[in-house]
């Protein structure tokens, strides 16, 4: 069994990292530019963020490859550099990984819709994920974080692709918003459906990431926990952005996330971290919390 | 008999059956029903139900998209007639995702809902520079410009568009929307309206146009 799953089974709670995108922007990524290109053109920036998260106490950091599928990279004209960008992102992380720490290959949605709603066939999407994951595996990642999924079908294809190219553990998380019907993805998937479908597809770890802050994350995880004994991963956004003097500021500070983080842990979350708007300072606080328990 | 067909057309729009929507539309046209009536009494009631269900979390994005596709199938038969007969649309909206932002699902749904509500939609796509909005508004004289952004880093670009449109002295209202957009932000940047979601966008657009009519 993989070291990560082994530790989770023993009851360890692992700390993942915080945001990549908003950190890259702080360090000079232009709006609209391709974040994954920096793995090759500005590796020191990407590695700086990796290092900051390890220093803050992350057990697992994620590669800068959220938009690393062919479909996403094509928006920047980089459709032929999938392997190069993904492999580089993984290698940069693996090269500075301390002992007993892990690198997760981040796999985000293609942003495209699958037939018959959209124009892409299942086979094409499957191959897009396989292409990206192959490169992440070559780069040496320890686990895959398939994340921010909204359509169950796409999440299932990503899991299937992962299984077809490697034996690494697979985490798959979806993004929910709490509305009148309770938590649902934009595609209408409930936490219960997510648990059932992702489990059937073969994910080892399930959960939720991104979304509208830690209050909603609590509702989502509470719901998921009812339907599964599997390890759960929770990475909430640092609240919602507020626009203050020309800049978007997320409204959950490192200190303010702690009560909800404590509750998430009480619900049996096995991997905790944060998403958009969070920083190494948020992760440091979570490390202190975990160490105090 | 035609009366039933209008109701049926609404139903197939709600169900998202594009083939049947086109077939019924053709039947109605063959029975010499006016295109405007087919739009008003067949398509719009259907899309209104879709909008309401979406707003109430009864249906979600996939269902809205299939309904929008069914509507599009019907509209492709009606549009040539509507434009030839010079029938006044509900209004014209120029839509686009602001510069630096390449996300278009939300904007596309807004576009479809707007068409369903009888608006003429001019979609400028993604990553649209402010100048392009101004230039198009000058040429097309729309009632509304709709700005979309998903990223917290690009939402600020909306302000630039608004400034340039105001400086160009164009008589157009600006509606903004997208995941990070809030009511407060809308006020800060001086937009005329804020839409929480696609159906809300239609309601706000109608309000802005009605208000405009009252003052003019």
Short mmCIF file of C-alpha atoms in Angstrom, two decimals:
data_model
loop_
_atom_site.label_atom_id
_atom_site.label_comp_id
_atom_site.label_asym_id
_atom_site.label_seq_id
_atom_site.Cartn_x
_atom_site.Cartn_y
_atom_site.Cartn_z
CA UNK A 1 0.00 0.00 0.00
CA UNK A 2 1.16 3.54 -0.61
CA UNK A 3 2.72 5.37 2.29
CA UNK A 4 -0.03 7.99 2.28
CA UNK A 5 -2.95 5.56 2.40
CA UNK A 6 -1.07 3.58 5.01
CA UNK A 7 -0.75 6.62 7.24
CA UNK A 8 -4.39 7.59 6.76
CA UNK A 9 -5.41 4.09 7.70
CA UNK A 10 -3.35 4.34 10.88
CA UNK A 11 -5.36 7.41 11.77
CA UNK A 12 -2.89 10.14 10.86
CA UNK A 13 -4.42 13.42 9.74
CA UNK A 14 -2.39 14.95 6.94
CA UNK A 15 -2.09 18.61 6.06
CA UNK A 16 -2.15 19.57 2.40
CA UNK A 17 -1.30 22.99 1.03
CA UNK A 18 -3.19 26.19 0.27
CA UNK A 19 -3.78 28.15 -2.89
CA UNK A 20 -1.47 28.08 -5.88
CA UNK A 21 -3.23 30.40 -8.31
CA UNK A 22 -3.66 33.36 -5.99
CA UNK A 23 -0.08 32.90 -4.70
CA UNK A 24 1.27 32.96 -8.26
CA UNK A 25 -0.64 36.17 -8.87
CA UNK A 26 0.95 37.73 -5.80
CA UNK A 27 4.32 36.85 -7.29
CA UNK A 28 3.70 38.33 -10.70
CA UNK A 29 1.50 36.02 -12.75
CA UNK A 30 -0.44 38.30 -15.08
CA UNK A 31 -4.23 37.87 -15.24
CA UNK A 32 -5.05 35.64 -18.16
CA UNK A 33 -1.52 34.27 -18.48
CA UNK A 34 -0.88 30.53 -18.33
CA UNK A 35 0.11 29.45 -14.77
CA UNK A 36 1.58 26.15 -15.95
CA UNK A 37 4.01 27.87 -18.31
CA UNK A 38 5.84 29.19 -15.25
CA UNK A 39 6.93 25.62 -14.44
CA UNK A 40 9.33 26.04 -17.35
CA UNK A 41 9.90 29.79 -17.65
CA UNK A 42 9.97 30.80 -13.98
CA UNK A 43 10.63 27.61 -12.03
CA UNK A 44 12.00 29.61 -9.10
CA UNK A 45 8.60 31.22 -8.49
CA UNK A 46 6.81 27.88 -8.53
CA UNK A 47 9.43 26.28 -6.33
CA UNK A 48 9.27 29.22 -3.97
CA UNK A 49 5.60 28.54 -3.37
CA UNK A 50 6.17 24.81 -2.95
CA UNK A 51 8.90 25.54 -0.42
CA UNK A 52 6.74 28.02 1.48
CA UNK A 53 4.04 25.42 1.92
CA UNK A 54 6.47 22.74 3.07
CA UNK A 55 7.99 25.29 5.46
CA UNK A 56 4.52 26.17 6.74
CA UNK A 57 4.00 22.54 7.61
CA UNK A 58 2.23 20.90 4.68
CA UNK A 59 2.56 17.12 4.53
CA UNK A 60 1.37 17.15 0.94
CA UNK A 61 1.87 19.87 -1.63
CA UNK A 62 0.18 20.04 -5.01
CA UNK A 63 1.89 20.54 -8.33
CA UNK A 64 1.18 23.68 -10.36
CA UNK A 65 -0.75 21.75 -12.97
CA UNK A 66 -4.42 22.48 -12.26
CA UNK A 67 -4.96 23.61 -15.87
CA UNK A 68 -2.48 21.13 -17.27
CA UNK A 69 -4.75 19.21 -19.61
CA UNK A 70 -4.44 19.69 -23.34
CA UNK A 71 -7.83 21.43 -23.43
CA UNK A 72 -6.81 24.11 -20.90
CA UNK A 73 -3.30 24.63 -22.25
CA UNK A 74 -4.75 25.02 -25.75
CA UNK A 75 -6.39 28.25 -24.60
CA UNK A 76 -2.88 29.67 -24.37
CA UNK A 77 -1.59 27.95 -27.49
CA UNK A 78 0.39 25.41 -25.45
CA UNK A 79 -1.51 22.26 -26.42
CA UNK A 80 1.71 20.56 -27.48
CA UNK A 81 3.48 21.14 -24.18
CA UNK A 82 1.33 19.05 -21.85
CA UNK A 83 4.07 16.57 -21.00
CA UNK A 84 6.76 19.23 -20.62
CA UNK A 85 4.78 21.51 -18.26
CA UNK A 86 3.35 18.72 -16.12
CA UNK A 87 6.55 16.77 -15.77
CA UNK A 88 8.49 19.91 -14.89
CA UNK A 89 5.95 20.87 -12.22
CA UNK A 90 6.27 17.46 -10.61
CA UNK A 91 10.06 17.40 -10.77
CA UNK A 92 10.34 20.86 -9.21
CA UNK A 93 8.29 19.63 -6.27
CA UNK A 94 9.95 16.25 -5.92
CA UNK A 95 13.39 17.89 -5.93
CA UNK A 96 12.68 19.84 -2.77
CA UNK A 97 10.45 17.36 -0.98
CA UNK A 98 11.57 16.64 2.59
CA UNK A 99 11.47 13.15 3.99
CA UNK A 100 8.01 11.75 4.81
CA UNK A 101 6.36 14.49 2.83
CA UNK A 102 4.47 13.99 -0.40
CA UNK A 103 3.78 15.54 -3.78
CA UNK A 104 0.28 15.39 -5.23
CA UNK A 105 -0.26 15.82 -8.94
CA UNK A 106 -3.06 18.36 -9.38
CA UNK A 107 -5.57 17.53 -12.10
CA UNK A 108 -8.36 20.05 -12.74
CA UNK A 109 -11.32 19.98 -15.10
CA UNK A 110 -10.82 20.32 -18.85
CA UNK A 111 -13.35 23.17 -18.88
CA UNK A 112 -14.99 21.47 -21.83
CA UNK A 113 -18.31 19.71 -21.96
CA UNK A 114 -18.58 16.09 -22.92
CA UNK A 115 -20.99 14.75 -25.57
CA UNK A 116 -23.90 15.03 -25.94
CA UNK A 117 -23.98 18.33 -23.99
CA UNK A 118 -20.66 19.41 -25.41
CA UNK A 119 -18.54 18.48 -28.38
CA UNK A 120 -15.81 16.30 -26.86
CA UNK A 121 -16.15 12.53 -26.90
CA UNK A 122 -15.48 10.51 -23.76
CA UNK A 123 -12.47 8.93 -25.42
CA UNK A 124 -10.91 12.29 -26.15
CA UNK A 125 -11.40 13.47 -22.56
CA UNK A 126 -10.05 10.19 -21.22
CA UNK A 127 -6.91 10.58 -23.32
CA UNK A 128 -6.49 14.23 -22.22
CA UNK A 129 -6.42 13.15 -18.58
CA UNK A 130 -4.20 10.14 -19.32
CA UNK A 131 -1.71 12.35 -21.15
CA UNK A 132 -1.45 14.76 -18.22
CA UNK A 133 -1.32 12.08 -15.55
CA UNK A 134 1.36 10.10 -17.40
CA UNK A 135 3.60 13.18 -17.28
CA UNK A 136 2.89 13.78 -13.59
CA UNK A 137 3.78 10.18 -12.84
CA UNK A 138 6.98 10.48 -14.87
CA UNK A 139 7.81 13.55 -12.84
CA UNK A 140 7.53 11.48 -9.67
CA UNK A 141 4.32 12.45 -7.87
CA UNK A 142 3.18 10.28 -4.94
CA UNK A 143 -0.58 10.70 -5.32
CA UNK A 144 -3.08 12.32 -7.67
CA UNK A 145 -5.44 15.10 -6.59
CA UNK A 146 -8.25 15.25 -9.12
CA UNK A 147 -10.07 18.38 -8.02
CA UNK A 148 -12.68 21.09 -8.50
CA UNK A 149 -14.82 18.67 -10.50
CA UNK A 150 -18.42 19.69 -11.17
CA UNK A 151 -19.64 16.98 -13.53
CA UNK A 152 -19.58 13.41 -12.20
CA UNK A 153 -18.90 12.04 -15.63
CA UNK A 154 -15.73 14.08 -16.05
CA UNK A 155 -14.51 13.09 -12.58
CA UNK A 156 -15.11 9.46 -13.44
CA UNK A 157 -13.15 9.79 -16.65
CA UNK A 158 -10.23 11.38 -14.80
CA UNK A 159 -10.21 8.52 -12.30
CA UNK A 160 -10.43 5.97 -15.09
CA UNK A 161 -7.53 7.66 -16.88
CA UNK A 162 -5.44 7.64 -13.69
CA UNK A 163 -6.09 3.95 -13.19
CA UNK A 164 -5.13 3.20 -16.75
CA UNK A 165 -1.68 4.78 -16.46
CA UNK A 166 -0.55 4.22 -12.84
CA UNK A 167 -1.14 2.53 -9.50
CA UNK A 168 -0.86 5.69 -7.43
CA UNK A 169 -3.53 6.51 -4.84
CA UNK A 170 -6.26 8.76 -6.19
CA UNK A 171 -8.06 11.56 -4.40
CA UNK A 172 -11.05 13.05 -6.17
CA UNK A 173 -12.82 16.14 -4.89
CA UNK A 174 -15.72 18.11 -6.28
CA UNK A 175 -16.79 21.73 -5.81
CA UNK A 176 -20.17 22.43 -4.23
CA UNK A 177 -22.23 25.48 -3.41
CA UNK A 178 -24.97 25.38 -0.83
CA UNK A 179 -28.28 26.46 -2.33
CA UNK A 180 -31.95 25.88 -1.71
CA UNK A 181 -31.54 22.16 -2.37
CA UNK A 182 -28.49 21.90 -0.09
CA UNK A 183 -24.95 21.44 -1.39
CA UNK A 184 -24.81 20.78 -5.14
CA UNK A 185 -22.19 21.14 -7.82
CA UNK A 186 -23.00 23.39 -10.78
CA UNK A 187 -23.97 20.18 -12.53
CA UNK A 188 -26.42 19.32 -9.74
CA UNK A 189 -24.42 16.55 -8.05
CA UNK A 190 -25.09 16.15 -4.32
CA UNK A 191 -22.44 15.07 -1.79
CA UNK A 192 -24.14 11.69 -1.54
CA UNK A 193 -24.07 11.20 -5.31
CA UNK A 194 -20.44 12.30 -5.38
CA UNK A 195 -19.55 9.74 -2.71
CA UNK A 196 -21.34 6.96 -4.55
CA UNK A 197 -20.08 7.76 -8.01
CA UNK A 198 -16.47 8.53 -7.11
CA UNK A 199 -16.25 5.44 -4.92
CA UNK A 200 -17.64 3.27 -7.70
CA UNK A 201 -15.10 4.81 -10.09
CA UNK A 202 -12.30 3.78 -7.75
CA UNK A 203 -11.17 6.89 -5.87
CA UNK A 204 -9.26 6.11 -2.65
CA UNK A 205 -9.93 9.49 -1.07
CA UNK A 206 -13.02 11.65 -1.58
CA UNK A 207 -13.99 15.14 -0.64
CA UNK A 208 -14.56 18.73 -1.60
CA UNK A 209 -12.41 21.71 -2.51
CA UNK A 210 -12.83 25.36 -3.47
CA UNK A 211 -16.37 26.75 -3.09
CA UNK A 212 -17.59 29.52 -0.85
CA UNK A 213 -15.65 29.22 2.37
CA UNK A 214 -15.36 27.00 5.40
CA UNK A 215 -18.96 27.36 6.68
CA UNK A 216 -20.30 25.72 3.54
CA UNK A 217 -17.47 23.20 3.57
CA UNK A 218 -18.69 21.99 6.95
CA UNK A 219 -22.15 21.29 5.56
CA UNK A 220 -20.70 19.47 2.57
CA UNK A 221 -18.36 17.27 4.60
CA UNK A 222 -21.03 16.51 7.18
CA UNK A 223 -23.19 15.24 4.35
CA UNK A 224 -20.39 13.20 2.76
CA UNK A 225 -19.41 11.60 6.05
CA UNK A 226 -22.89 10.12 6.38
CA UNK A 227 -22.31 8.01 3.31
CA UNK A 228 -18.70 6.88 3.47
CA UNK A 229 -16.00 5.47 5.71
CA UNK A 230 -13.32 6.36 3.18
CA UNK A 231 -10.72 9.02 3.89
CA UNK A 232 -12.11 12.52 3.28
CA UNK A 233 -10.24 15.55 2.02
CA UNK A 234 -11.42 19.13 2.60
CA UNK A 235 -9.82 22.20 1.04
CA UNK A 236 -12.15 25.20 1.45
CA UNK A 237 -11.51 28.59 -0.08
CA UNK A 238 -10.51 31.29 2.38
CA UNK A 239 -14.05 32.64 2.24
CA UNK A 240 -15.26 34.93 -0.48
CA UNK A 241 -13.35 37.72 -2.15
CA UNK A 242 -14.07 41.29 -1.13
CA UNK A 243 -12.92 44.09 -3.31
CA UNK A 244 -10.87 46.46 -1.23
CA UNK A 245 -9.06 49.43 -2.80
CA UNK A 246 -8.64 47.83 -6.17
CA UNK A 247 -7.72 44.38 -4.92
CA UNK A 248 -9.63 41.21 -4.22
CA UNK A 249 -9.15 40.16 -0.62
CA UNK A 250 -10.53 36.86 0.68
CA UNK A 251 -12.41 37.40 3.88
CA UNK A 252 -11.26 34.42 5.97
CA UNK A 253 -7.97 35.18 7.70
CA UNK A 254 -5.54 32.48 8.86
CA UNK A 255 -6.80 32.91 12.40
CA UNK A 256 -10.50 32.88 11.51
CA UNK A 257 -10.50 29.50 9.77
CA UNK A 258 -9.52 27.61 12.92
CA UNK A 259 -12.95 27.02 14.52
CA UNK A 260 -14.32 25.52 11.31
CA UNK A 261 -11.11 23.57 10.75
CA UNK A 262 -11.50 22.08 14.21
CA UNK A 263 -15.04 21.03 13.35
CA UNK A 264 -13.96 19.55 10.05
CA UNK A 265 -11.45 17.42 11.92
CA UNK A 266 -14.12 16.39 14.39
CA UNK A 267 -16.24 15.21 11.46
CA UNK A 268 -13.42 12.88 10.52
CA UNK A 269 -11.64 14.76 7.75
CA UNK A 270 -8.36 12.94 7.07
CA UNK A 271 -6.61 15.44 4.84
CA UNK A 272 -7.18 19.12 5.46
CA UNK A 273 -5.91 22.11 3.52
CA UNK A 274 -7.20 25.21 1.81
CA UNK A 275 -7.96 26.55 -1.64
CA UNK A 276 -8.30 29.95 -3.37
CA UNK A 277 -7.30 32.97 -1.36
CA UNK A 278 -5.39 30.98 1.26
CA UNK A 279 -1.68 31.35 1.80
CA UNK A 280 1.19 29.70 3.66
CA UNK A 281 0.04 31.71 6.70
CA UNK A 282 -3.27 29.79 6.69
CA UNK A 283 -1.42 26.49 6.43
CA UNK A 284 0.88 27.45 9.30
CA UNK A 285 -2.14 28.02 11.53
CA UNK A 286 -3.60 24.67 10.51
CA UNK A 287 -0.26 23.00 11.32
CA UNK A 288 -0.32 24.49 14.79
CA UNK A 289 -3.88 23.29 15.23
CA UNK A 290 -3.05 19.74 14.12
CA UNK A 291 0.01 19.62 16.34
CA UNK A 292 -2.02 20.78 19.32
CA UNK A 293 -4.56 17.96 19.02
CA UNK B 1 -54.90 22.98 -32.91
CA UNK B 2 -52.15 25.56 -33.12
CA UNK B 3 -52.94 26.63 -29.57
CA UNK B 4 -51.97 23.18 -28.31
CA UNK B 5 -48.79 23.36 -30.28
CA UNK B 6 -47.69 26.49 -28.46
CA UNK B 7 -48.01 24.66 -25.14
CA UNK B 8 -46.26 21.64 -26.58
CA UNK B 9 -43.43 23.82 -27.80
CA UNK B 10 -43.00 25.19 -24.26
CA UNK B 11 -42.93 21.64 -22.93
CA UNK B 12 -40.27 20.41 -25.33
CA UNK B 13 -38.16 23.48 -24.61
CA UNK B 14 -38.34 22.61 -20.91
CA UNK B 15 -37.52 18.96 -21.67
CA UNK B 16 -34.67 20.05 -23.95
CA UNK B 17 -35.77 18.16 -27.04
CA UNK B 18 -34.23 20.11 -29.91
CA UNK B 19 -35.49 17.93 -32.77
CA UNK B 20 -39.11 18.16 -31.68
CA UNK B 21 -38.74 21.88 -30.90
CA UNK B 22 -37.65 22.52 -34.48
CA UNK B 23 -40.41 20.30 -35.85
CA UNK B 24 -43.17 22.03 -33.88
CA UNK B 25 -41.79 25.44 -34.81
CA UNK B 26 -41.91 24.47 -38.48
CA UNK B 27 -45.48 23.20 -38.11
CA UNK B 28 -46.54 26.48 -36.54
CA UNK B 29 -44.86 28.45 -39.31
CA UNK B 30 -46.54 26.24 -41.90
CA UNK B 31 -49.86 27.01 -40.21
CA UNK B 32 -48.97 30.67 -40.80
CA UNK B 33 -48.57 31.53 -37.17
CA UNK B 34 -46.46 34.71 -36.80
CA UNK B 35 -42.86 34.16 -35.71
CA UNK B 36 -43.25 36.74 -32.97
CA UNK B 37 -46.19 34.83 -31.52
CA UNK B 38 -44.23 31.57 -31.58
CA UNK B 39 -41.45 33.29 -29.67
CA UNK B 40 -43.80 34.95 -27.18
CA UNK B 41 -46.21 32.09 -26.57
CA UNK B 42 -44.07 29.02 -27.21
CA UNK B 43 -40.42 29.65 -26.46
CA UNK B 44 -40.57 32.33 -23.78
CA UNK B 45 -43.00 30.58 -21.42
CA UNK B 46 -40.80 27.48 -21.70
CA UNK B 47 -37.60 29.36 -20.98
CA UNK B 48 -39.29 31.17 -18.11
CA UNK B 49 -40.03 27.84 -16.47
CA UNK B 50 -36.44 26.73 -17.08
CA UNK B 51 -35.20 29.94 -15.51
CA UNK B 52 -37.43 29.57 -12.49
CA UNK B 53 -36.42 25.96 -11.91
CA UNK B 54 -32.75 26.88 -12.27
CA UNK B 55 -33.13 29.70 -9.78
CA UNK B 56 -34.82 27.37 -7.32
CA UNK B 57 -32.13 24.70 -7.62
CA UNK B 58 -34.56 22.21 -9.10
CA UNK B 59 -32.49 21.94 -12.25
CA UNK B 60 -28.82 22.70 -12.88
CA UNK B 61 -26.46 23.70 -15.68
CA UNK B 62 -26.84 20.56 -17.86
CA UNK B 63 -30.63 20.88 -17.98
CA UNK B 64 -30.41 24.58 -18.78
CA UNK B 65 -27.99 23.85 -21.59
CA UNK B 66 -30.21 21.27 -23.26
CA UNK B 67 -33.19 23.61 -23.00
CA UNK B 68 -31.14 26.41 -24.48
CA UNK B 69 -30.13 24.11 -27.30
CA UNK B 70 -33.76 23.27 -28.01
CA UNK B 71 -34.55 26.95 -28.03
CA UNK B 72 -31.70 27.60 -30.42
CA UNK B 73 -33.07 24.97 -32.80
CA UNK B 74 -36.39 26.76 -32.83
CA UNK B 75 -34.85 30.24 -33.03
CA UNK B 76 -32.79 29.31 -36.08
CA UNK B 77 -36.12 28.98 -37.93
CA UNK B 78 -37.63 32.12 -36.43
CA UNK B 79 -34.67 34.49 -36.59
CA UNK B 80 -34.62 35.05 -40.35
CA UNK B 81 -38.32 35.93 -40.27
CA UNK B 82 -38.05 38.11 -37.17
CA UNK B 83 -35.19 40.14 -38.57
CA UNK B 84 -36.82 40.47 -42.01
CA UNK B 85 -40.08 41.69 -40.53
CA UNK B 86 -38.21 44.27 -38.51
CA UNK B 87 -39.80 43.23 -35.26
CA UNK B 88 -38.36 44.99 -32.28
CA UNK B 89 -36.43 42.73 -29.93
CA UNK B 90 -36.79 43.01 -26.16
CA UNK B 91 -33.46 44.74 -26.36
CA UNK B 92 -29.90 44.28 -27.53
CA UNK B 93 -27.08 43.15 -25.27
CA UNK B 94 -23.37 42.99 -25.98
CA UNK B 95 -21.79 40.25 -23.88
CA UNK B 96 -18.22 39.34 -23.09
CA UNK B 97 -15.79 37.97 -20.52
CA UNK B 98 -13.38 40.73 -19.58
CA UNK B 99 -9.73 40.93 -20.56
CA UNK B 100 -7.47 38.39 -18.90
CA UNK B 101 -10.30 36.00 -18.19
CA UNK B 102 -10.90 33.01 -20.40
CA UNK B 103 -13.95 31.49 -18.73
CA UNK B 104 -17.11 31.34 -20.75
CA UNK B 105 -19.62 28.85 -19.36
CA UNK B 106 -21.44 31.45 -17.26
CA UNK B 107 -21.45 34.02 -20.03
CA UNK B 108 -22.75 31.47 -22.53
CA UNK B 109 -25.63 30.53 -20.27
CA UNK B 110 -26.47 34.20 -19.84
CA UNK B 111 -26.44 34.57 -23.62
CA UNK B 112 -28.79 31.65 -24.08
CA UNK B 113 -31.20 32.87 -21.43
CA UNK B 114 -31.15 36.35 -22.96
CA UNK B 115 -31.99 34.95 -26.38
CA UNK B 116 -34.76 32.95 -24.78
CA UNK B 117 -36.14 36.18 -23.38
CA UNK B 118 -36.15 37.75 -26.84
CA UNK B 119 -32.95 39.77 -26.62
CA UNK B 120 -30.62 40.22 -29.53
CA UNK B 121 -27.28 38.97 -28.23
CA UNK B 122 -23.92 40.04 -29.57
CA UNK B 123 -21.35 37.75 -27.94
CA UNK B 124 -17.78 39.07 -28.06
CA UNK B 125 -16.36 35.92 -26.46
CA UNK B 126 -13.62 35.68 -23.86
CA UNK B 127 -10.61 37.85 -22.98
CA UNK B 128 -12.29 40.93 -24.48
CA UNK B 129 -10.29 44.17 -24.23
CA UNK B 130 -12.18 47.30 -23.05
CA UNK B 131 -11.73 49.00 -26.43
CA UNK B 132 -13.61 46.16 -28.10
CA UNK B 133 -16.62 46.73 -25.86
CA UNK B 134 -16.60 50.44 -26.64
CA UNK B 135 -16.17 49.94 -30.35
CA UNK B 136 -18.98 47.38 -30.53
CA UNK B 137 -21.30 49.51 -28.41
CA UNK B 138 -20.70 52.47 -30.70
CA UNK B 139 -21.49 50.40 -33.78
CA UNK B 140 -24.39 48.29 -32.53
CA UNK B 141 -26.05 50.77 -30.16
CA UNK B 142 -27.03 48.08 -27.62
CA UNK B 143 -29.25 48.77 -24.63
CA UNK B 144 -26.94 46.85 -22.36
CA UNK B 145 -23.36 45.68 -22.08
CA UNK B 146 -23.00 42.52 -20.00
CA UNK B 147 -19.58 41.91 -18.42
CA UNK B 148 -18.52 38.54 -17.01
CA UNK B 149 -15.52 37.56 -14.88
CA UNK B 150 -14.70 34.42 -12.91
CA UNK B 151 -11.39 35.45 -11.43
CA UNK B 152 -10.75 37.82 -8.57
CA UNK B 153 -7.79 39.12 -10.54
CA UNK B 154 -9.81 40.05 -13.59
CA UNK B 155 -12.93 41.45 -11.97
CA UNK B 156 -11.07 44.75 -11.59
CA UNK B 157 -11.00 44.95 -15.39
CA UNK B 158 -14.72 45.59 -15.32
CA UNK B 159 -14.04 48.99 -13.87
CA UNK B 160 -11.80 49.87 -16.82
CA UNK B 161 -14.50 48.89 -19.28
CA UNK B 162 -17.06 50.99 -17.45
CA UNK B 163 -14.76 54.02 -17.38
CA UNK B 164 -14.04 53.75 -21.09
CA UNK B 165 -17.71 53.32 -21.96
CA UNK B 166 -18.63 56.36 -19.84
CA UNK B 167 -15.84 58.39 -21.38
CA UNK B 168 -17.09 57.50 -24.84
CA UNK B 169 -20.41 59.02 -23.79
CA UNK B 170 -22.44 56.02 -24.92
CA UNK B 171 -26.05 55.68 -23.88
CA UNK B 172 -25.82 52.14 -22.59
CA UNK B 173 -26.41 50.38 -19.29
CA UNK B 174 -23.81 48.03 -17.85
CA UNK B 175 -24.69 44.80 -16.14
CA UNK B 176 -22.01 42.72 -14.39
CA UNK B 177 -21.90 39.16 -13.11
CA UNK B 178 -19.67 36.21 -12.27
CA UNK B 179 -18.61 34.12 -9.30
CA UNK B 180 -16.65 36.76 -7.36
CA UNK B 181 -18.96 39.69 -8.13
CA UNK B 182 -20.97 41.18 -5.29
CA UNK B 183 -23.47 43.95 -4.94
CA UNK B 184 -20.91 46.11 -3.12
CA UNK B 185 -18.37 45.60 -5.88
CA UNK B 186 -20.96 46.60 -8.46
CA UNK B 187 -21.53 49.88 -6.67
CA UNK B 188 -17.83 50.54 -6.25
CA UNK B 189 -17.14 50.25 -9.97
CA UNK B 190 -20.25 52.18 -10.99
CA UNK B 191 -22.07 49.46 -12.91
CA UNK B 192 -25.80 49.86 -13.42
CA UNK B 193 -26.72 46.40 -12.27
CA UNK B 194 -25.50 43.11 -10.83
CA UNK B 195 -26.82 39.69 -11.79
CA UNK B 196 -26.51 36.80 -9.35
CA UNK B 197 -27.06 34.20 -12.05
CA UNK B 198 -28.25 33.80 -15.63
CA UNK B 199 -31.95 34.13 -14.96
CA UNK B 200 -31.34 37.06 -12.68
CA UNK B 201 -29.41 38.64 -15.55
CA UNK B 202 -32.52 38.53 -17.71
CA UNK B 203 -34.65 40.13 -15.00
CA UNK B 204 -32.08 42.87 -14.32
CA UNK B 205 -31.69 43.54 -18.05
CA UNK B 206 -35.44 43.95 -18.43
CA UNK B 207 -35.56 46.30 -15.45
CA UNK B 208 -32.76 48.44 -16.84
CA UNK B 209 -34.49 48.73 -20.18
CA UNK B 210 -37.85 49.55 -18.61
CA UNK B 211 -36.24 52.21 -16.42
CA UNK B 212 -34.55 53.64 -19.48
CA UNK B 213 -37.85 53.85 -21.34
CA UNK B 214 -39.50 55.66 -18.45
CA UNK B 215 -36.85 58.33 -18.29
CA UNK B 216 -36.64 58.92 -22.01
#
